[in-house]
PDB file of C-alpha atoms in Angstrom:
ATOM      1  CA  MET B   1      -2.532 -13.812 -23.337  1.00 56.00           C
ATOM      2  CA  ASN B   2      -0.134 -12.554 -20.685  1.00 81.00           C
ATOM      3  CA  ILE B   3      -0.682 -13.312 -17.034  1.00 87.00           C
ATOM      4  CA  PRO B   4      -1.684 -10.111 -15.192  1.00 93.00           C
ATOM      5  CA  ASN B   5       1.094  -8.746 -12.966  1.00 95.00           C
ATOM      6  CA  VAL B   6      -0.431  -6.644 -10.207  1.00 97.00           C
ATOM      7  CA  LEU B   7       1.836  -4.263  -8.294  1.00 97.00           C
ATOM      8  CA  ILE B   8       0.721  -3.958  -4.653  1.00 97.00           C
ATOM      9  CA  VAL B   9       1.755  -0.929  -2.564  1.00 97.00           C
ATOM     10  CA  PRO B  10       0.789  -1.051   1.148  1.00 96.00           C
ATOM     11  CA  TYR B  11       1.395   1.630   3.763  1.00 93.00           C
ATOM     12  CA  PRO B  12       4.350   0.222   5.752  1.00 91.00           C
ATOM     13  CA  VAL B  13       2.656  -0.839   8.985  1.00 84.00           C
ATOM     14  CA  GLN B  14       1.336  -4.278   9.913  1.00 81.00           C
ATOM     15  CA  GLY B  15      -2.349  -3.328   9.864  1.00 87.00           C
ATOM     16  CA  HIS B  16      -1.964  -2.302   6.215  1.00 90.00           C
ATOM     17  CA  VAL B  17       0.584  -4.846   4.980  1.00 90.00           C
ATOM     18  CA  ASN B  18      -1.340  -7.893   6.244  1.00 90.00           C
ATOM     19  CA  PRO B  19      -4.695  -7.123   4.534  1.00 94.00           C
ATOM     20  CA  LEU B  20      -2.945  -6.374   1.251  1.00 95.00           C
ATOM     21  CA  MET B  21      -0.864  -9.550   1.580  1.00 93.00           C
ATOM     22  CA  ASN B  22      -4.098 -11.548   2.081  1.00 94.00           C
ATOM     23  CA  PHE B  23      -5.653  -9.827  -0.923  1.00 96.00           C
ATOM     24  CA  SER B  24      -2.523 -10.596  -2.966  1.00 96.00           C
ATOM     25  CA  GLN B  25      -2.761 -14.279  -2.079  1.00 95.00           C
ATOM     26  CA  LYS B  26      -6.361 -14.315  -3.352  1.00 97.00           C
ATOM     27  CA  LEU B  27      -5.248 -12.713  -6.621  1.00 97.00           C
ATOM     28  CA  VAL B  28      -2.567 -15.418  -6.962  1.00 96.00           C
ATOM     29  CA  GLU B  29      -5.255 -18.088  -6.467  1.00 96.00           C
ATOM     30  CA  HIS B  30      -7.073 -16.511  -9.426  1.00 95.00           C
ATOM     31  CA  GLY B  31      -4.042 -16.669 -11.713  1.00 95.00           C
ATOM     32  CA  CYS B  32      -2.354 -13.297 -11.201  1.00 96.00           C
ATOM     33  CA  LYS B  33       1.301 -12.604 -10.600  1.00 95.00           C
ATOM     34  CA  ILE B  34       2.034 -10.165  -7.795  1.00 96.00           C
ATOM     35  CA  THR B  35       4.846  -7.697  -7.271  1.00 95.00           C
ATOM     36  CA  PHE B  36       4.468  -6.722  -3.598  1.00 95.00           C
ATOM     37  CA  VAL B  37       6.355  -3.489  -2.801  1.00 95.00           C
ATOM     38  CA  ASN B  38       7.353  -2.841   0.796  1.00 92.00           C
ATOM     39  CA  THR B  39       9.728  -0.287   2.214  1.00 88.00           C
ATOM     40  CA  ASP B  40      13.232  -1.653   2.839  1.00 82.00           C
ATOM     41  CA  PHE B  41      12.585  -1.571   6.595  1.00 82.00           C
ATOM     42  CA  THR B  42       9.277  -3.474   6.391  1.00 82.00           C
ATOM     43  CA  HIS B  43      10.653  -5.847   3.743  1.00 84.00           C
ATOM     44  CA  LYS B  44      13.428  -6.941   6.098  1.00 82.00           C
ATOM     45  CA  ARG B  45      10.870  -7.645   8.834  1.00 78.00           C
ATOM     46  CA  VAL B  46       8.630  -9.611   6.446  1.00 76.00           C
ATOM     47  CA  MET B  47      11.568 -11.635   5.128  1.00 76.00           C
ATOM     48  CA  ASN B  48      12.762 -12.405   8.678  1.00 75.00           C
ATOM     49  CA  SER B  49       9.298 -13.654   9.600  1.00 71.00           C
ATOM     50  CA  MET B  50       9.254 -15.832   6.476  1.00 70.00           C
ATOM     51  CA  ALA B  51      12.828 -17.140   6.905  1.00 65.00           C
ATOM     52  CA  LYS B  52      11.638 -20.602   7.921  1.00 57.00           C
ATOM     53  CA  GLN B  53       9.487 -20.973   4.824  1.00 58.00           C
ATOM     54  CA  GLU B  54      10.976 -22.315   1.610  1.00 55.00           C
ATOM     55  CA  SER B  55      11.789 -19.811  -1.095  1.00 55.00           C
ATOM     56  CA  HIS B  56      10.566 -20.461  -4.629  1.00 52.00           C
ATOM     57  CA  ASP B  57      12.110 -18.368  -7.393  1.00 56.00           C
ATOM     58  CA  GLU B  58       9.152 -19.158  -9.651  1.00 67.00           C
ATOM     59  CA  SER B  59       6.600 -18.051  -7.070  1.00 79.00           C
ATOM     60  CA  PRO B  60       3.768 -15.954  -8.544  1.00 88.00           C
ATOM     61  CA  MET B  61       4.318 -13.475  -5.684  1.00 89.00           C
ATOM     62  CA  LYS B  62       7.542 -11.501  -5.771  1.00 92.00           C
ATOM     63  CA  LEU B  63       8.423  -9.436  -2.689  1.00 92.00           C
ATOM     64  CA  VAL B  64      10.488  -6.341  -3.473  1.00 92.00           C
ATOM     65  CA  SER B  65      11.420  -3.179  -1.610  1.00 92.00           C
ATOM     66  CA  ILE B  66      12.289   0.471  -2.070  1.00 94.00           C
ATOM     67  CA  PRO B  67      13.599   3.014   0.459  1.00 91.00           C
ATOM     68  CA  ASP B  68      11.197   5.041   2.604  1.00 88.00           C
ATOM     69  CA  GLY B  69      13.700   7.891   2.919  1.00 86.00           C
ATOM     70  CA  LEU B  70      14.345   7.469   6.635  1.00 86.00           C
ATOM     71  CA  GLY B  71      17.662   6.411   8.098  1.00 86.00           C
ATOM     72  CA  PRO B  72      18.155   3.063   9.857  1.00 84.00           C
ATOM     73  CA  ASP B  73      17.878   4.637  13.320  1.00 84.00           C
ATOM     74  CA  ASP B  74      14.945   6.958  12.582  1.00 84.00           C
ATOM     75  CA  ASP B  75      11.686   6.452  14.480  1.00 82.00           C
ATOM     76  CA  ARG B  76       9.172   4.874  12.115  1.00 85.00           C
ATOM     77  CA  SER B  77       6.471   5.052  14.784  1.00 83.00           C
ATOM     78  CA  ASP B  78       6.333   8.815  14.111  1.00 83.00           C
ATOM     79  CA  VAL B  79       3.647   8.492  11.440  1.00 85.00           C
ATOM     80  CA  GLY B  80       3.901  12.153  10.438  1.00 86.00           C
ATOM     81  CA  GLU B  81       7.641  11.962   9.800  1.00 89.00           C
ATOM     82  CA  LEU B  82       7.292   8.595   8.062  1.00 86.00           C
ATOM     83  CA  SER B  83       4.513   9.860   5.783  1.00 89.00           C
ATOM     84  CA  VAL B  84       6.436  12.986   4.777  1.00 92.00           C
ATOM     85  CA  SER B  85       9.525  10.916   4.064  1.00 91.00           C
ATOM     86  CA  ILE B  86       7.540   8.373   2.040  1.00 91.00           C
ATOM     87  CA  LEU B  87       5.947  11.095  -0.078  1.00 94.00           C
ATOM     88  CA  SER B  88       9.269  12.781  -0.821  1.00 94.00           C
ATOM     89  CA  THR B  89      11.200   9.564  -1.564  1.00 94.00           C
ATOM     90  CA  MET B  90       9.059   6.677  -2.711  1.00 95.00           C
ATOM     91  CA  PRO B  91       7.306   7.996  -5.864  1.00 97.00           C
ATOM     92  CA  ALA B  92      10.590   8.330  -7.780  1.00 96.00           C
ATOM     93  CA  MET B  93      11.788   4.979  -6.411  1.00 96.00           C
ATOM     94  CA  LEU B  94       8.549   3.247  -7.425  1.00 97.00           C
ATOM     95  CA  GLU B  95       8.764   4.701 -10.922  1.00 97.00           C
ATOM     96  CA  ARG B  96      12.345   3.436 -11.230  1.00 96.00           C
ATOM     97  CA  LEU B  97      11.306  -0.021  -9.958  1.00 95.00           C
ATOM     98  CA  ILE B  98       8.502  -0.302 -12.523  1.00 96.00           C
ATOM     99  CA  GLU B  99      10.784   0.862 -15.335  1.00 95.00           C
ATOM    100  CA  ASP B 100      13.399  -1.719 -14.273  1.00 94.00           C
ATOM    101  CA  ILE B 101      10.778  -4.494 -14.272  1.00 92.00           C
ATOM    102  CA  HIS B 102       9.689  -3.478 -17.775  1.00 93.00           C
ATOM    103  CA  LEU B 103      13.248  -3.085 -19.123  1.00 91.00           C
ATOM    104  CA  ASN B 104      14.573  -6.346 -17.690  1.00 87.00           C
ATOM    105  CA  GLY B 105      12.052  -8.468 -19.531  1.00 74.00           C
ATOM    106  CA  GLY B 106       9.968  -9.177 -16.477  1.00 68.00           C
ATOM    107  CA  ASN B 107       6.235  -9.619 -16.740  1.00 84.00           C
ATOM    108  CA  LYS B 108       5.094  -6.013 -17.260  1.00 92.00           C
ATOM    109  CA  ILE B 109       2.996  -4.420 -14.547  1.00 96.00           C
ATOM    110  CA  THR B 110      -0.618  -4.397 -15.737  1.00 96.00           C
ATOM    111  CA  CYS B 111      -2.325  -2.817 -12.717  1.00 97.00           C
ATOM    112  CA  ILE B 112      -1.461  -1.105  -9.446  1.00 98.00           C
ATOM    113  CA  VAL B 113      -3.364  -1.719  -6.210  1.00 98.00           C
ATOM    114  CA  ALA B 114      -2.335   0.929  -3.700  1.00 97.00           C
ATOM    115  CA  ASP B 115      -3.278   1.355  -0.081  1.00 96.00           C
ATOM    116  CA  VAL B 116      -5.555   4.398   0.068  1.00 93.00           C
ATOM    117  CA  ILE B 117      -2.839   6.196   2.092  1.00 92.00           C
ATOM    118  CA  MET B 118      -0.363   5.506  -0.740  1.00 95.00           C
ATOM    119  CA  GLY B 119      -2.562   7.067  -3.430  1.00 95.00           C
ATOM    120  CA  TRP B 120       0.458   8.749  -5.012  1.00 96.00           C
ATOM    121  CA  ALA B 121       1.315   5.289  -6.439  1.00 97.00           C
ATOM    122  CA  LEU B 122      -1.610   5.650  -8.848  1.00 97.00           C
ATOM    123  CA  GLU B 123      -0.126   8.921 -10.110  1.00 97.00           C
ATOM    124  CA  VAL B 124       3.150   7.092 -10.789  1.00 97.00           C
ATOM    125  CA  GLY B 125       1.238   4.383 -12.605  1.00 97.00           C
ATOM    126  CA  SER B 126      -0.742   6.887 -14.648  1.00 97.00           C
ATOM    127  CA  LYS B 127       2.495   8.550 -15.734  1.00 97.00           C
ATOM    128  CA  LEU B 128       3.654   5.131 -17.014  1.00 96.00           C
ATOM    129  CA  GLY B 129       0.319   4.231 -18.618  1.00 96.00           C
ATOM    130  CA  ILE B 130      -0.713   1.759 -15.885  1.00 97.00           C
ATOM    131  CA  LYS B 131      -4.214   1.836 -14.438  1.00 97.00           C
ATOM    132  CA  GLY B 132      -4.808   1.311 -10.753  1.00 97.00           C
ATOM    133  CA  VAL B 133      -7.208   1.181  -7.852  1.00 97.00           C
ATOM    134  CA  LEU B 134      -7.128   2.161  -4.198  1.00 96.00           C
ATOM    135  CA  PHE B 135      -7.548  -0.453  -1.459  1.00 95.00           C
ATOM    136  CA  TRP B 136      -9.129   0.373   1.902  1.00 91.00           C
ATOM    137  CA  THR B 137      -7.500  -1.763   4.635  1.00 90.00           C
ATOM    138  CA  ALA B 138      -9.821  -0.815   7.496  1.00 87.00           C
ATOM    139  CA  SER B 139     -13.379  -1.982   8.120  1.00 88.00           C
ATOM    140  CA  ALA B 140     -16.335  -0.898   6.016  1.00 87.00           C
ATOM    141  CA  THR B 141     -17.754   0.788   9.117  1.00 90.00           C
ATOM    142  CA  MET B 142     -14.689   2.997   9.414  1.00 87.00           C
ATOM    143  CA  PHE B 143     -14.910   3.872   5.717  1.00 84.00           C
ATOM    144  CA  ALA B 144     -18.593   4.809   6.083  1.00 89.00           C
ATOM    145  CA  LEU B 145     -17.828   6.975   9.122  1.00 87.00           C
ATOM    146  CA  GLN B 146     -14.973   8.834   7.445  1.00 86.00           C
ATOM    147  CA  TYR B 147     -16.901   9.201   4.205  1.00 87.00           C
ATOM    148  CA  ASN B 148     -19.814  10.819   6.083  1.00 90.00           C
ATOM    149  CA  ILE B 149     -17.972  13.125   8.495  1.00 90.00           C
ATOM    150  CA  PHE B 150     -18.890  16.270   6.575  1.00 91.00           C
ATOM    151  CA  THR B 151     -22.542  15.213   6.453  1.00 92.00           C
ATOM    152  CA  LEU B 152     -22.503  14.583  10.220  1.00 89.00           C
ATOM    153  CA  ILE B 153     -21.115  18.097  10.751  1.00 89.00           C
ATOM    154  CA  GLU B 154     -23.584  19.691   8.315  1.00 90.00           C
ATOM    155  CA  ASP B 155     -26.497  17.876   9.981  1.00 89.00           C
ATOM    156  CA  GLY B 156     -25.396  19.100  13.424  1.00 88.00           C
ATOM    157  CA  ILE B 157     -24.670  15.604  14.786  1.00 87.00           C
ATOM    158  CA  ILE B 158     -21.032  16.451  15.564  1.00 88.00           C
ATOM    159  CA  ASP B 159     -19.040  19.664  15.581  1.00 88.00           C
ATOM    160  CA  SER B 160     -15.883  20.286  13.546  1.00 85.00           C
ATOM    161  CA  ASP B 161     -13.796  18.838  16.403  1.00 84.00           C
ATOM    162  CA  GLY B 162     -15.727  15.551  16.212  1.00 80.00           C
ATOM    163  CA  LYS B 163     -17.614  16.100  19.467  1.00 84.00           C
ATOM    164  CA  CYS B 164     -21.282  15.167  19.705  1.00 84.00           C
ATOM    165  CA  ILE B 165     -23.595  18.134  19.830  1.00 82.00           C
ATOM    166  CA  THR B 166     -25.991  17.835  22.741  1.00 63.00           C
ATOM    167  CA  PHE B 167     -29.623  18.340  21.878  1.00 60.00           C
ATOM    168  CA  HIS B 168     -31.732  20.138  24.507  1.00 46.00           C
TER     169      HIS B 168
END
């Protein structure tokens, strides 16, 4: 039986990369191989922070990168611009990466775990016959709040701007 090779796709900011990196390490402990996909910009930062650690070519976790579509001097703190660029650039790049992994005799991708903000990665996987799941990087409390916003509005707890409605 082949060892599962899970492709991980985080949103390229620290608060999303770190939880998915921790999750990836747990999957490795349970016998999975990991292909961790960062943007080129984030990949360089991760590799610089890991420069002092030894590199192992046979490591079960392979760190790879694809372009986010922004130039080297563009402001990646502009989340709107970054997100638009990611959506217009990264799906085709991810598809090409997966195809290259499969063509070059690498351990085929068996599953995709995508940050919930990077849900388009599951569409890429589906196109290539790979199943996937979304990963929520924030707290369960935040998920519950966002999941129930419409109910809070319908029940008159908050208005459509998120402001509490005062009861008299």
